[in-house]
Backbone as ProteinMPNN parsed JSONL, in Angstrom:
{"seq_chain_A": "MNFPICNHTAIFLAARTEMTEQQAAKLWCVKSGAIRIDTLAPEATTAKPSFLRLALKGDLLGVERLAAVPDQLRLTAITPSCLSPVNLAEEQQWQQCVLQALLSAHQRHREAIALRCGTVEERVRRLLQLLADAEQDQAGTDLACTLPSLGNMADILLSTRETICRALTHLRDTHLLEDQNPSHMKRRRLENRSHLIRNIQALQ", "coords_chain_A": {"N_chain_A": [[2.572, -14.355, 16.387], [2.251, -12.805, 19.554], [-0.284, -10.896, 20.783], [-1.022, -7.988, 22.837], [-3.551, -8.712, 24.861], [-6.762, -8.148, 26.32], [-8.394, -10.165, 28.216], [-10.583, -9.96, 29.906], [-12.413, -8.329, 28.742], [-13.453, -9.592, 26.579], [-15.624, -10.488, 23.853], [-18.515, -12.401, 23.042], [-19.949, -13.985, 20.336], [-22.887, -15.201, 18.985], [-23.716, -17.688, 16.49], [-24.379, -16.335, 13.276], [-24.501, -13.751, 14.162], [-24.06, -10.341, 13.654], [-21.376, -8.06, 13.855], [-21.499, -4.981, 15.604], [-21.393, -1.495, 14.533], [-19.888, -0.044, 16.349], [-18.408, -2.054, 17.605], [-16.999, -3.073, 15.394], [-15.282, -1.027, 14.857], [-13.108, -1.298, 16.44], [-10.016, -2.997, 17.321], [-9.551, -6.442, 17.073], [-8.795, -9.794, 18.192], [-9.308, -12.998, 16.97], [-10.325, -15.492, 19.032], [-11.663, -17.895, 19.098], [-13.838, -19.797, 16.945], [-15.389, -18.602, 13.855], [-15.306, -15.915, 11.601], [-17.124, -14.256, 9.168], [-16.216, -12.163, 6.517], [-17.49, -9.602, 4.662], [-17.723, -7.478, 1.776], [-19.385, -4.428, 1.451], [-21.717, -3.048, -0.824], [-21.799, 0.221, -2.413], [-24.105, 2.7, -1.115], [-25.809, 3.621, -3.077], [-26.334, 1.559, -4.781], [-27.944, -1.639, -5.369], [-26.742, -4.004, -5.025], [-25.849, -7.189, -3.639], [-24.066, -7.919, -0.561], [-20.639, -8.886, -0.892], [-18.821, -11.857, -0.476], [-15.696, -11.848, 1.092], [-13.512, -12.934, 2.672], [-12.59, -15.353, 5.234], [-12.153, -15.021, 8.783], [-10.211, -16.575, 11.107], [-9.235, -18.484, 14.053], [-6.788, -16.705, 15.842], [-6.484, -14.736, 13.935], [-6.594, -11.213, 13.042], [-9.018, -8.634, 13.429], [-10.36, -5.625, 12.136], [-8.211, -4.098, 11.309], [-8.288, -2.873, 8.811], [-10.112, -0.786, 9.196], [-8.775, 0.813, 11.097], [-6.62, 1.524, 9.571], [-7.73, 3.229, 7.833], [-8.86, 2.291, 5.455], [-10.969, 2.6, 2.665], [-13.025, 0.773, 2.067], [-16.216, -0.637, 2.819], [-16.979, -2.873, 5.294], [-18.586, -5.866, 6.398], [-18.901, -7.738, 9.277], [-19.495, -10.924, 10.38], [-20.357, -13.523, 12.572], [-20.033, -16.904, 11.775], [-20.016, -19.227, 13.087], [-20.335, -20.02, 16.604], [-18.453, -17.595, 18.286], [-15.52, -16.164, 19.834], [-14.074, -13.11, 20.65], [-11.234, -11.147, 21.4], [-10.163, -7.976, 22.569], [-7.466, -6.04, 21.201], [-4.742, -4.287, 22.418], [-2.681, -1.734, 21.424], [0.004, -0.185, 22.381], [2.458, 0.81, 21.655], [4.453, 2.035, 18.91], [5.986, 0.136, 17.585], [4.611, -2.207, 18.152], [2.308, -1.709, 16.683], [3.306, -1.707, 14.047], [4.147, -4.371, 13.831], [1.692, -5.569, 14.107], [0.308, -4.735, 11.78], [1.892, -5.964, 9.808], [1.531, -8.676, 10.467], [-1.222, -8.864, 10.055], [-1.395, -8.396, 7.293], [-0.044, -10.629, 6.221], [-1.679, -12.686, 7.188], [-4.166, -12.0, 6.016], [-3.529, -12.318, 3.32], [-3.144, -15.103, 3.163], [-5.735, -15.955, 3.889], [-7.228, -14.918, 1.769], [-6.279, -16.464, -0.344], [-7.233, -18.923, 0.487], [-9.963, -18.389, 0.351], [-10.373, -18.187, -2.398], [-9.77, -20.817, -3.147], [-11.898, -22.09, -1.954], [-13.897, -21.791, -3.74], [-13.419, -23.247, -5.937], [-13.406, -26.229, -7.945], [-15.477, -29.218, -7.446], [-18.677, -29.02, -5.747], [-18.746, -30.659, -3.49], [-16.021, -30.952, -2.998], [-15.411, -28.33, -2.315], [-16.923, -28.039, 0.02], [-15.583, -29.87, 1.632], [-13.068, -28.632, 1.864], [-13.765, -26.322, 3.276], [-14.74, -27.418, 5.689], [-12.395, -28.58, 6.618], [-10.788, -26.307, 7.022], [-12.225, -24.989, 9.083], [-12.147, -26.918, 11.086], [-9.38, -27.365, 11.488], [-8.616, -24.866, 12.439], [-9.52, -24.794, 15.031], [-8.14, -26.649, 16.455], [-5.558, -27.625, 18.662], [-3.706, -29.579, 18.424], [-2.635, -31.84, 15.913], [-4.67, -34.359, 14.385], [-6.467, -37.371, 13.458], [-9.205, -37.336, 13.661], [-11.348, -34.667, 13.902], [-13.084, -32.056, 15.608], [-15.838, -30.027, 14.573], [-17.884, -27.212, 14.082], [-20.701, -26.765, 12.166], [-21.418, -24.16, 9.863], [-24.348, -22.172, 8.986], [-26.518, -23.328, 6.342], [-27.072, -21.351, 4.498], [-24.942, -19.518, 4.847], [-22.813, -21.193, 4.126], [-23.472, -21.7, 1.472], [-23.209, -19.14, 0.321], [-20.484, -18.598, 0.813], [-19.224, -20.706, -0.534], [-20.105, -20.397, -3.063], [-22.513, -21.613, -4.089], [-25.605, -23.467, -3.841], [-28.115, -23.808, -1.263], [-29.411, -26.261, -1.348], [-27.662, -27.888, -2.839], [-25.41, -27.839, -1.199], [-26.46, -29.122, 1.037], [-26.905, -31.69, 0.02], [-24.264, -32.461, -0.441], [-23.237, -32.494, 2.187], [-24.835, -34.497, 3.265], [-23.938, -36.681, 1.8], [-21.314, -36.853, 2.764], [-21.845, -37.6, 5.36], [-23.102, -40.037, 4.919], [-20.979, -41.51, 3.989], [-19.514, -41.686, 6.204], [-17.592, -39.777, 6.822], [-18.298, -37.551, 8.089], [-19.685, -36.947, 11.177], [-22.352, -36.694, 13.441], [-22.048, -35.191, 16.604], [-23.906, -35.314, 18.538], [-25.688, -37.731, 19.061], [-28.201, -38.207, 20.171], [-29.793, -36.342, 19.055], [-30.178, -37.004, 16.468], [-32.458, -37.235, 14.924], [-33.146, -34.762, 14.139], [-33.441, -32.737, 11.285], [-31.929, -30.61, 10.466], [-28.62, -29.738, 9.842], [-26.952, -27.648, 10.337], [-25.079, -25.333, 12.404], [-24.388, -27.119, 14.399], [-22.413, -29.355, 16.364], [-20.018, -31.37, 14.848], [-18.115, -34.318, 14.082], [-15.258, -34.75, 12.26], [-14.235, -37.423, 10.573], [-11.179, -39.124, 9.986], [-9.403, -36.989, 8.848], [-7.487, -36.716, 6.864], [-8.603, -37.81, 4.638], [-10.136, -35.846, 3.568], [-8.48, -34.19, 2.249]], "CA_chain_A": [[2.824, -13.186, 17.225], [1.349, -12.664, 20.689], [-0.73, -9.523, 20.926], [-1.478, -7.64, 24.187], [-4.996, -8.934, 24.855], [-7.487, -8.009, 27.583], [-9.387, -11.232, 28.192], [-11.775, -9.668, 30.687], [-13.355, -7.58, 27.927], [-13.757, -10.368, 25.38], [-17.035, -10.564, 23.487], [-18.94, -13.686, 22.499], [-20.946, -13.808, 19.284], [-23.584, -16.405, 18.547], [-23.71, -17.86, 15.039], [-25.202, -15.402, 12.503], [-24.519, -12.434, 14.793], [-23.227, -9.35, 12.979], [-20.742, -7.109, 14.751], [-22.032, -3.627, 15.498], [-20.447, -0.491, 14.048], [-18.992, 0.29, 17.453], [-17.482, -3.173, 17.776], [-16.158, -3.201, 14.204], [-14.32, 0.077, 14.828], [-11.994, -1.638, 17.318], [-9.112, -4.054, 16.868], [-9.856, -7.677, 17.793], [-8.144, -11.052, 17.827], [-10.251, -14.116, 17.035], [-9.857, -16.523, 19.963], [-12.305, -19.143, 18.685], [-14.929, -19.579, 16.007], [-15.087, -18.143, 12.499], [-15.981, -14.675, 11.233], [-17.243, -14.012, 7.732], [-15.988, -10.765, 6.165], [-18.1, -9.239, 3.382], [-17.633, -6.091, 1.341], [-20.707, -3.875, 1.197], [-21.816, -2.198, -2.003], [-22.181, 1.602, -2.106], [-25.521, 2.846, -0.789], [-26.592, 3.933, -4.27], [-26.592, 0.337, -5.532], [-28.74, -2.668, -4.685], [-25.977, -5.252, -5.076], [-25.7, -7.898, -2.373], [-22.695, -7.955, -0.03], [-19.796, -9.899, -1.531], [-17.921, -12.544, 0.44], [-14.301, -11.485, 0.89], [-12.646, -13.96, 3.263], [-12.895, -15.742, 6.603], [-11.175, -14.763, 9.837], [-10.226, -17.737, 11.986], [-8.494, -18.357, 15.31], [-5.488, -16.06, 15.732], [-6.521, -13.63, 12.978], [-6.981, -9.896, 13.547], [-10.141, -7.942, 12.805], [-10.396, -4.188, 12.383], [-7.019, -3.399, 10.827], [-8.683, -2.016, 7.687], [-10.74, 0.431, 9.723], [-7.738, 1.63, 11.729], [-5.738, 2.019, 8.516], [-8.544, 4.134, 7.01], [-9.222, 1.706, 4.158], [-12.317, 3.1, 2.383], [-14.025, -0.28, 1.872], [-17.167, -0.92, 3.886], [-16.958, -4.299, 5.578], [-19.543, -6.425, 7.352], [-18.29, -8.854, 9.995], [-20.559, -11.764, 10.922], [-19.934, -14.838, 13.064], [-20.746, -18.007, 11.123], [-20.107, -20.22, 14.162], [-20.128, -19.315, 17.877], [-17.099, -17.041, 18.253], [-15.031, -15.324, 20.93], [-13.094, -12.124, 20.206], [-10.598, -10.38, 22.472], [-9.606, -6.719, 22.063], [-6.008, -5.927, 21.162], [-4.268, -2.954, 22.781], [-1.374, -1.434, 20.849], [0.468, 1.025, 23.053], [3.716, 1.271, 21.082], [4.497, 2.053, 17.449], [6.532, -1.138, 17.123], [3.516, -3.177, 18.195], [1.419, -1.403, 15.567], [3.956, -2.175, 12.83], [4.075, -5.831, 13.843], [0.281, -5.91, 13.909], [-0.01, -4.546, 10.364], [2.58, -7.012, 9.054], [0.845, -9.94, 10.732], [-2.536, -8.808, 9.414], [-1.193, -8.532, 5.853], [0.286, -12.027, 5.94], [-2.868, -13.491, 7.455], [-5.18, -11.701, 5.003], [-3.088, -12.942, 2.063], [-3.45, -16.525, 3.264], [-7.192, -16.141, 3.89], [-7.716, -14.654, 0.418], [-5.969, -17.654, -1.136], [-8.179, -19.959, 0.908], [-11.289, -18.024, -0.155], [-10.4, -18.563, -3.815], [-9.814, -22.279, -3.213], [-13.226, -22.523, -1.523], [-14.838, -21.633, -4.847], [-12.901, -24.031, -7.063], [-13.677, -27.659, -7.846], [-16.868, -29.605, -7.238], [-19.242, -28.497, -4.506], [-18.31, -31.498, -2.371], [-14.631, -30.594, -2.704], [-15.431, -27.035, -1.62], [-17.404, -28.304, 1.376], [-14.494, -30.535, 2.353], [-12.045, -27.636, 2.192], [-14.288, -25.454, 4.332], [-14.753, -28.182, 6.939], [-11.015, -28.741, 7.078], [-10.356, -25.009, 7.544], [-12.879, -24.727, 10.363], [-11.679, -27.886, 12.08], [-7.966, -27.117, 11.774], [-8.463, -23.613, 13.181], [-9.906, -24.969, 16.429], [-7.372, -27.722, 17.077], [-4.206, -27.316, 19.124], [-2.838, -30.658, 17.982], [-3.14, -32.538, 14.731], [-5.238, -35.672, 14.633], [-7.23, -37.883, 12.325], [-10.607, -36.988, 13.889], [-11.394, -33.3, 14.401], [-14.418, -31.507, 15.839], [-16.139, -28.867, 13.737], [-19.26, -26.73, 14.113], [-21.088, -26.384, 10.813], [-22.152, -22.905, 9.68], [-25.666, -22.349, 8.38], [-26.478, -23.674, 4.921], [-27.024, -20.092, 3.755], [-23.567, -19.022, 4.877], [-21.967, -22.086, 3.341], [-23.794, -21.494, 0.06], [-22.597, -17.874, -0.099], [-19.025, -18.71, 0.852], [-18.773, -21.697, -1.512], [-20.7, -20.044, -4.355], [-23.374, -22.725, -4.463], [-26.964, -23.319, -3.333], [-28.343, -24.549, -0.024], [-29.78, -27.639, -1.667], [-26.462, -28.615, -3.248], [-24.586, -27.985, 0.006], [-27.103, -30.132, 1.878], [-26.633, -33.002, -0.579], [-22.847, -32.776, -0.209], [-23.093, -32.849, 3.598], [-25.476, -35.796, 3.452], [-23.035, -37.699, 1.253], [-20.191, -36.997, 3.694], [-22.333, -38.372, 6.505], [-23.357, -41.409, 4.468], [-19.684, -42.182, 3.83], [-18.923, -41.682, 7.554], [-16.537, -38.778, 6.983], [-18.871, -36.512, 8.94], [-20.513, -37.629, 12.168], [-22.971, -35.819, 14.433], [-21.553, -35.457, 17.953], [-25.057, -35.405, 19.434], [-26.526, -38.796, 18.489], [-29.572, -38.15, 20.684], [-30.532, -35.395, 18.231], [-30.02, -37.419, 15.084], [-33.704, -37.121, 14.189], [-33.265, -33.418, 13.602], [-33.014, -32.707, 9.899], [-30.996, -29.517, 10.243], [-27.238, -30.061, 10.165], [-26.19, -26.438, 10.587], [-24.85, -24.837, 13.763], [-24.273, -28.246, 15.319], [-21.051, -29.874, 16.426], [-19.795, -32.625, 14.138], [-16.77, -34.871, 14.13], [-14.755, -35.105, 10.939], [-13.456, -38.65, 10.671], [-10.08, -39.309, 9.03], [-9.283, -35.69, 8.197], [-6.645, -36.816, 5.676], [-9.439, -38.186, 3.495], [-10.734, -34.643, 3.008], [-7.458, -33.401, 1.578]], "C_chain_A": [[1.802, -13.136, 18.343], [0.994, -11.196, 20.878], [-1.157, -9.255, 22.362], [-2.991, -7.658, 24.266], [-5.577, -8.769, 26.25], [-8.615, -9.03, 27.596], [-10.678, -10.861, 28.908], [-12.798, -8.861, 29.895], [-13.658, -8.299, 26.611], [-15.256, -10.343, 25.114], [-17.303, -11.924, 22.861], [-20.082, -13.442, 21.518], [-21.573, -15.15, 18.938], [-23.503, -16.497, 17.025], [-24.742, -16.937, 14.407], [-25.299, -14.021, 13.143], [-23.553, -11.5, 14.066], [-22.64, -8.385, 14.002], [-21.326, -5.718, 14.53], [-20.962, -2.686, 14.95], [-19.426, -0.149, 15.12], [-17.966, -0.814, 17.681], [-16.497, -3.254, 16.614], [-15.105, -2.106, 14.113], [-13.093, -0.207, 15.682], [-11.152, -2.756, 16.705], [-9.317, -5.287, 17.733], [-8.97, -8.815, 17.316], [-9.17, -12.171, 17.99], [-9.655, -15.201, 17.928], [-10.453, -17.884, 19.645], [-13.43, -18.804, 17.726], [-14.447, -19.11, 14.641], [-15.941, -16.927, 12.173], [-15.966, -14.533, 9.715], [-17.092, -12.513, 7.466], [-16.541, -10.527, 4.766], [-17.792, -7.786, 3.058], [-19.035, -5.629, 0.986], [-20.668, -2.967, -0.02], [-22.151, -0.77, -1.581], [-23.684, 1.73, -1.917], [-26.386, 3.073, -2.019], [-26.939, 2.694, -5.084], [-27.4, -0.643, -4.692], [-28.015, -4.017, -4.684], [-25.85, -5.865, -3.687], [-24.259, -7.788, -1.875], [-21.916, -9.104, -0.672], [-18.859, -10.519, -0.506], [-16.479, -12.227, 0.087], [-13.364, -12.571, 1.401], [-13.191, -14.335, 4.637], [-11.796, -15.237, 7.532], [-11.318, -15.896, 10.842], [-9.346, -17.488, 13.205], [-7.103, -17.772, 15.081], [-5.447, -14.89, 14.776], [-6.966, -12.336, 13.658], [-8.149, -9.341, 12.751], [-10.03, -6.455, 13.114], [-9.195, -3.418, 11.89], [-7.379, -2.45, 9.691], [-9.28, -0.702, 8.176], [-9.697, 1.365, 10.332], [-6.781, 2.222, 10.698], [-6.477, 2.92, 7.529], [-8.779, 3.601, 5.599], [-10.674, 2.069, 3.856], [-13.394, 2.032, 2.239], [-14.935, -0.399, 3.089], [-17.239, -2.428, 4.077], [-18.044, -4.673, 6.571], [-18.921, -7.671, 7.953], [-19.376, -9.646, 10.704], [-19.996, -13.102, 11.376], [-20.728, -15.918, 12.333], [-20.808, -19.23, 12.029], [-19.939, -19.453, 15.472], [-18.667, -18.881, 18.009], [-16.795, -16.2, 19.48], [-13.941, -14.412, 20.382], [-12.537, -11.383, 21.408], [-10.0, -9.107, 21.89], [-8.089, -6.72, 22.144], [-5.625, -4.484, 21.457], [-2.857, -2.753, 22.25], [-0.886, -0.107, 21.413], [1.709, 1.614, 22.399], [3.679, 1.171, 19.562], [5.018, 0.735, 16.896], [5.46, -2.221, 17.122], [2.57, -2.962, 17.022], [2.008, -1.911, 14.252], [3.899, -3.696, 12.731], [2.65, -6.3, 13.567], [-0.091, -5.824, 12.439], [0.635, -5.64, 9.518], [1.884, -8.354, 9.228], [-0.504, -9.988, 10.028], [-2.422, -8.984, 7.906], [-0.913, -9.983, 5.47], [-0.936, -12.925, 6.112], [-3.926, -13.278, 6.384], [-4.817, -12.332, 3.666], [-3.424, -14.43, 2.054], [-4.947, -16.774, 3.191], [-7.79, -15.87, 2.511], [-7.445, -15.858, -0.485], [-6.932, -18.786, -0.795], [-9.572, -19.676, 0.368], [-11.431, -18.39, -1.628], [-10.527, -20.076, -3.959], [-11.188, -22.811, -2.831], [-14.264, -22.405, -2.629], [-14.373, -22.357, -6.101], [-13.202, -25.514, -6.844], [-15.154, -27.952, -7.685], [-17.363, -29.052, -5.911], [-18.792, -29.336, -3.316], [-16.859, -31.213, -2.003], [-14.565, -29.275, -1.946], [-15.886, -27.212, -0.176], [-16.298, -28.932, 2.208], [-13.425, -29.533, 2.775], [-12.512, -26.727, 3.323], [-14.292, -26.169, 5.676], [-13.344, -28.336, 7.5], [-10.483, -27.44, 7.666], [-10.922, -24.763, 8.934], [-12.378, -25.665, 11.444], [-10.232, -27.615, 12.481], [-7.781, -25.89, 12.647], [-8.733, -23.788, 14.666], [-9.053, -25.992, 17.162], [-5.984, -27.243, 17.478], [-3.203, -28.372, 18.676], [-3.478, -31.355, 16.791], [-3.675, -33.906, 15.118], [-6.025, -36.123, 13.428], [-8.709, -37.556, 12.442], [-10.661, -35.614, 14.542], [-12.832, -32.834, 14.551], [-14.607, -30.246, 15.006], [-17.609, -28.499, 13.894], [-19.631, -26.236, 12.726], [-21.77, -25.022, 10.806], [-23.533, -23.202, 9.107], [-25.509, -22.689, 6.9], [-26.391, -22.418, 4.065], [-25.621, -19.518, 3.705], [-22.65, -19.885, 4.025], [-22.217, -21.895, 1.85], [-23.157, -20.21, -0.467], [-21.084, -17.997, -0.203], [-18.508, -19.607, -0.27], [-19.347, -21.469, -2.903], [-21.54, -21.201, -4.9], [-24.793, -22.425, -3.981], [-27.116, -24.14, -2.063], [-28.633, -26.019, -0.304], [-28.551, -28.473, -2.04], [-25.53, -28.844, -2.064], [-25.146, -29.092, 0.887], [-26.838, -31.531, 1.336], [-25.18, -33.419, -0.343], [-22.612, -33.196, 1.235], [-23.691, -34.222, 3.881], [-24.58, -36.919, 2.94], [-21.841, -37.922, 2.174], [-20.603, -37.792, 4.929], [-22.563, -39.827, 6.113], [-22.06, -42.198, 4.322], [-18.871, -42.133, 5.126], [-17.701, -40.773, 7.697], [-16.99, -37.644, 7.893], [-19.866, -37.168, 9.88], [-21.046, -36.639, 13.19], [-22.463, -36.192, 15.824], [-22.674, -35.532, 18.985], [-26.02, -36.455, 18.905], [-27.957, -38.779, 18.989], [-30.44, -37.214, 19.863], [-30.488, -35.779, 16.757], [-31.293, -37.273, 14.268], [-33.908, -35.726, 13.619], [-32.724, -33.393, 12.183], [-31.933, -31.651, 9.663], [-29.594, -29.894, 10.719], [-26.474, -28.843, 10.669], [-26.123, -26.068, 12.066], [-24.824, -25.949, 14.802], [-22.86, -28.794, 15.25], [-20.975, -31.236, 15.743], [-18.344, -33.06, 14.315], [-16.384, -35.274, 12.719], [-13.822, -36.296, 11.104], [-12.376, -38.688, 9.59], [-9.881, -38.054, 8.195], [-8.43, -35.753, 6.936], [-7.468, -37.146, 4.435], [-10.078, -36.973, 2.846], [-9.736, -33.858, 2.173], [-7.296, -33.828, 0.123]], "O_chain_A": [[0.62, -13.394, 18.118], [1.867, -10.359, 21.105], [-1.606, -10.172, 23.05], [-3.651, -6.731, 23.796], [-4.977, -9.19, 27.239], [-9.684, -8.776, 27.041], [-11.746, -11.373, 28.573], [-13.94, -8.721, 30.333], [-14.075, -7.668, 25.64], [-16.058, -10.196, 26.036], [-16.427, -12.518, 22.231], [-21.061, -12.77, 21.844], [-20.872, -16.116, 18.635], [-23.251, -15.498, 16.352], [-25.843, -16.772, 14.931], [-26.106, -13.2, 12.706], [-22.379, -11.824, 13.884], [-23.339, -7.945, 14.915], [-21.611, -5.329, 13.397], [-19.78, -3.029, 14.906], [-18.241, 0.014, 14.832], [-16.791, -0.537, 17.922], [-15.304, -3.476, 16.82], [-14.135, -2.243, 13.367], [-12.133, 0.562, 15.653], [-11.531, -3.371, 15.708], [-9.267, -5.212, 18.961], [-8.463, -8.806, 16.194], [-9.822, -12.275, 19.029], [-8.605, -15.762, 17.617], [-9.824, -18.913, 19.892], [-13.917, -17.674, 17.694], [-13.264, -19.205, 14.313], [-17.144, -16.909, 12.433], [-14.927, -14.674, 9.071], [-17.752, -11.693, 8.103], [-16.117, -11.167, 3.804], [-17.62, -6.963, 3.958], [-19.782, -6.336, 0.31], [-19.714, -2.215, -0.223], [-22.724, -0.562, -0.512], [-24.453, 0.959, -2.491], [-27.574, 2.752, -2.007], [-27.764, 2.773, -5.995], [-27.522, -0.497, -3.476], [-28.613, -5.047, -4.376], [-25.757, -5.153, -2.687], [-23.339, -7.589, -2.668], [-22.476, -10.163, -0.956], [-18.185, -9.811, 0.242], [-16.081, -12.322, -1.074], [-12.521, -13.072, 0.656], [-14.13, -13.715, 5.139], [-10.653, -15.051, 7.116], [-12.405, -16.148, 11.362], [-8.782, -16.405, 13.364], [-6.337, -18.26, 14.249], [-4.486, -14.12, 14.787], [-7.621, -12.355, 14.7], [-8.251, -9.557, 11.543], [-9.651, -6.07, 14.22], [-9.152, -2.196, 12.034], [-6.839, -1.347, 9.61], [-8.986, 0.363, 7.634], [-9.736, 2.574, 10.106], [-6.2, 3.285, 10.917], [-5.916, 3.326, 6.512], [-8.885, 4.38, 4.652], [-11.538, 1.866, 4.71], [-14.58, 2.361, 2.285], [-14.492, -0.28, 4.232], [-17.526, -3.169, 3.137], [-18.38, -3.899, 7.467], [-18.466, -8.558, 7.23], [-20.099, -9.102, 11.539], [-19.241, -13.742, 10.644], [-21.956, -15.856, 12.278], [-21.566, -20.163, 11.767], [-19.442, -18.327, 15.45], [-17.755, -19.695, 17.862], [-17.687, -15.604, 20.085], [-13.002, -14.872, 19.732], [-13.277, -11.031, 22.327], [-9.388, -9.15, 20.823], [-7.502, -7.323, 23.042], [-6.129, -3.562, 20.815], [-1.946, -3.509, 22.586], [-1.313, 0.961, 20.974], [1.988, 2.801, 22.569], [2.97, 0.338, 18.998], [4.55, 0.266, 15.858], [5.402, -3.05, 16.214], [2.082, -3.926, 16.432], [1.29, -2.482, 13.432], [3.631, -4.242, 11.66], [2.433, -7.298, 12.881], [-0.731, -6.729, 11.903], [-0.001, -6.182, 8.615], [1.672, -9.083, 8.259], [-0.888, -11.017, 9.471], [-3.26, -9.649, 7.298], [-1.481, -10.499, 4.507], [-1.195, -13.807, 5.293], [-4.52, -14.237, 5.892], [-5.691, -12.826, 2.954], [-3.927, -14.954, 1.061], [-5.389, -17.698, 2.509], [-8.759, -16.522, 2.122], [-8.291, -16.227, -1.3], [-7.387, -19.515, -1.676], [-10.288, -20.596, -0.028], [-12.488, -18.852, -2.057], [-11.295, -20.564, -4.788], [-11.606, -23.861, -3.321], [-15.393, -22.87, -2.47], [-14.877, -22.106, -7.196], [-13.247, -25.991, -5.711], [-15.988, -27.051, -7.776], [-16.569, -28.663, -5.055], [-18.49, -28.794, -2.253], [-16.504, -31.229, -0.825], [-13.752, -29.121, -1.035], [-15.317, -26.619, 0.74], [-16.102, -28.561, 3.365], [-12.934, -29.576, 3.903], [-11.738, -26.402, 4.223], [-13.894, -25.593, 6.689], [-13.13, -28.234, 8.708], [-9.804, -27.457, 8.693], [-10.196, -24.379, 9.851], [-12.202, -25.256, 12.592], [-9.895, -27.632, 13.665], [-6.895, -25.863, 13.501], [-8.23, -23.013, 15.48], [-9.222, -26.187, 18.365], [-5.318, -26.539, 16.72], [-2.008, -28.102, 18.56], [-4.701, -31.443, 16.682], [-3.192, -34.531, 16.062], [-6.23, -35.358, 12.486], [-9.407, -37.5, 11.429], [-10.088, -35.411, 15.613], [-13.693, -33.167, 13.737], [-13.662, -29.494, 14.766], [-18.48, -29.368, 13.846], [-18.946, -25.378, 12.17], [-22.617, -24.755, 11.658], [-23.846, -24.347, 8.781], [-24.49, -22.373, 6.286], [-25.723, -22.411, 3.031], [-25.158, -19.082, 2.65], [-21.809, -19.369, 3.288], [-21.279, -21.924, 1.053], [-22.625, -20.192, -1.577], [-20.478, -17.558, -1.181], [-17.483, -19.314, -0.885], [-19.103, -22.258, -3.816], [-21.314, -21.695, -6.004], [-25.142, -21.269, -3.741], [-26.337, -25.06, -1.815], [-28.163, -26.905, 0.409], [-28.416, -29.619, -1.611], [-24.931, -29.912, -1.936], [-24.393, -29.907, 1.421], [-26.575, -32.455, 2.105], [-24.9, -34.588, -0.078], [-21.873, -34.147, 1.491], [-23.128, -35.011, 4.64], [-24.474, -37.975, 3.563], [-21.401, -39.058, 2.349], [-19.812, -38.56, 5.477], [-22.257, -40.739, 6.881], [-22.045, -43.415, 4.508], [-17.694, -42.492, 5.146], [-16.874, -40.974, 8.586], [-16.174, -36.875, 8.402], [-20.781, -37.864, 9.439], [-20.29, -35.839, 13.742], [-22.448, -37.369, 16.186], [-22.424, -35.782, 20.164], [-27.065, -36.109, 18.354], [-28.849, -39.284, 18.307], [-31.667, -37.265, 19.946], [-30.74, -34.939, 15.892], [-31.227, -37.193, 13.042], [-34.734, -35.523, 12.73], [-31.668, -33.963, 11.907], [-31.114, -31.792, 8.754], [-29.409, -30.317, 11.861], [-25.46, -28.986, 11.352], [-26.987, -26.438, 12.862], [-25.197, -25.735, 15.956], [-22.195, -28.711, 14.217], [-21.768, -32.134, 16.027], [-17.472, -32.259, 14.653], [-17.089, -36.04, 12.063], [-12.753, -36.184, 11.702], [-12.62, -38.334, 8.436], [-10.15, -38.044, 6.994], [-8.615, -34.942, 6.029], [-7.083, -36.804, 3.317], [-10.519, -37.047, 1.699], [-10.129, -32.939, 1.455], [-6.471, -33.265, -0.597]]}, "name": "protein", "num_of_chains": 1, "seq": "MNFPICNHTAIFLAARTEMTEQQAAKLWCVKSGAIRIDTLAPEATTAKPSFLRLALKGDLLGVERLAAVPDQLRLTAITPSCLSPVNLAEEQQWQQCVLQALLSAHQRHREAIALRCGTVEERVRRLLQLLADAEQDQAGTDLACTLPSLGNMADILLSTRETICRALTHLRDTHLLEDQNPSHMKRRRLENRSHLIRNIQALQ"}
């Protein structure tokens, strides 16, 4: 579905940037990047935020707030992201928006469950495929992907930073993951850098 978008008021979020309360109160369409959606615990508890799902290119953000859903959500970019506001002037547009959001959220919830099943390397592969597929207009065997931080990946995949790092290193050693900036290969940090996923079918 094509939503009425105002490109001139789009916002750009750097990786690890959390949306403000004012921003989160509006309706947005993800144009690029990936947004992590967490549920916040009630103020009386000390529980950590719980990962709910990802929002990727084409997904809507803010429907829960507009529908008065009582859950408190935190929206954070895990890779550099661009969001465009959606203007719904007619009731029919609103109904279509809600239907699209429900279908998208259902799919993202299924993906979130899959991201926590199997070995850690399998989970990493699924996440990389999701992020790469979301940014591509055409299918191919080699896809570009910006890696989230190790902390974000550990939370999303229900693992540890050390285990995630070992899985990424193994993918690089087997040439399934390649740094797109060879001049920076001496840097130890893999996160928030553009990589090329070789032979995407091998990750499936």
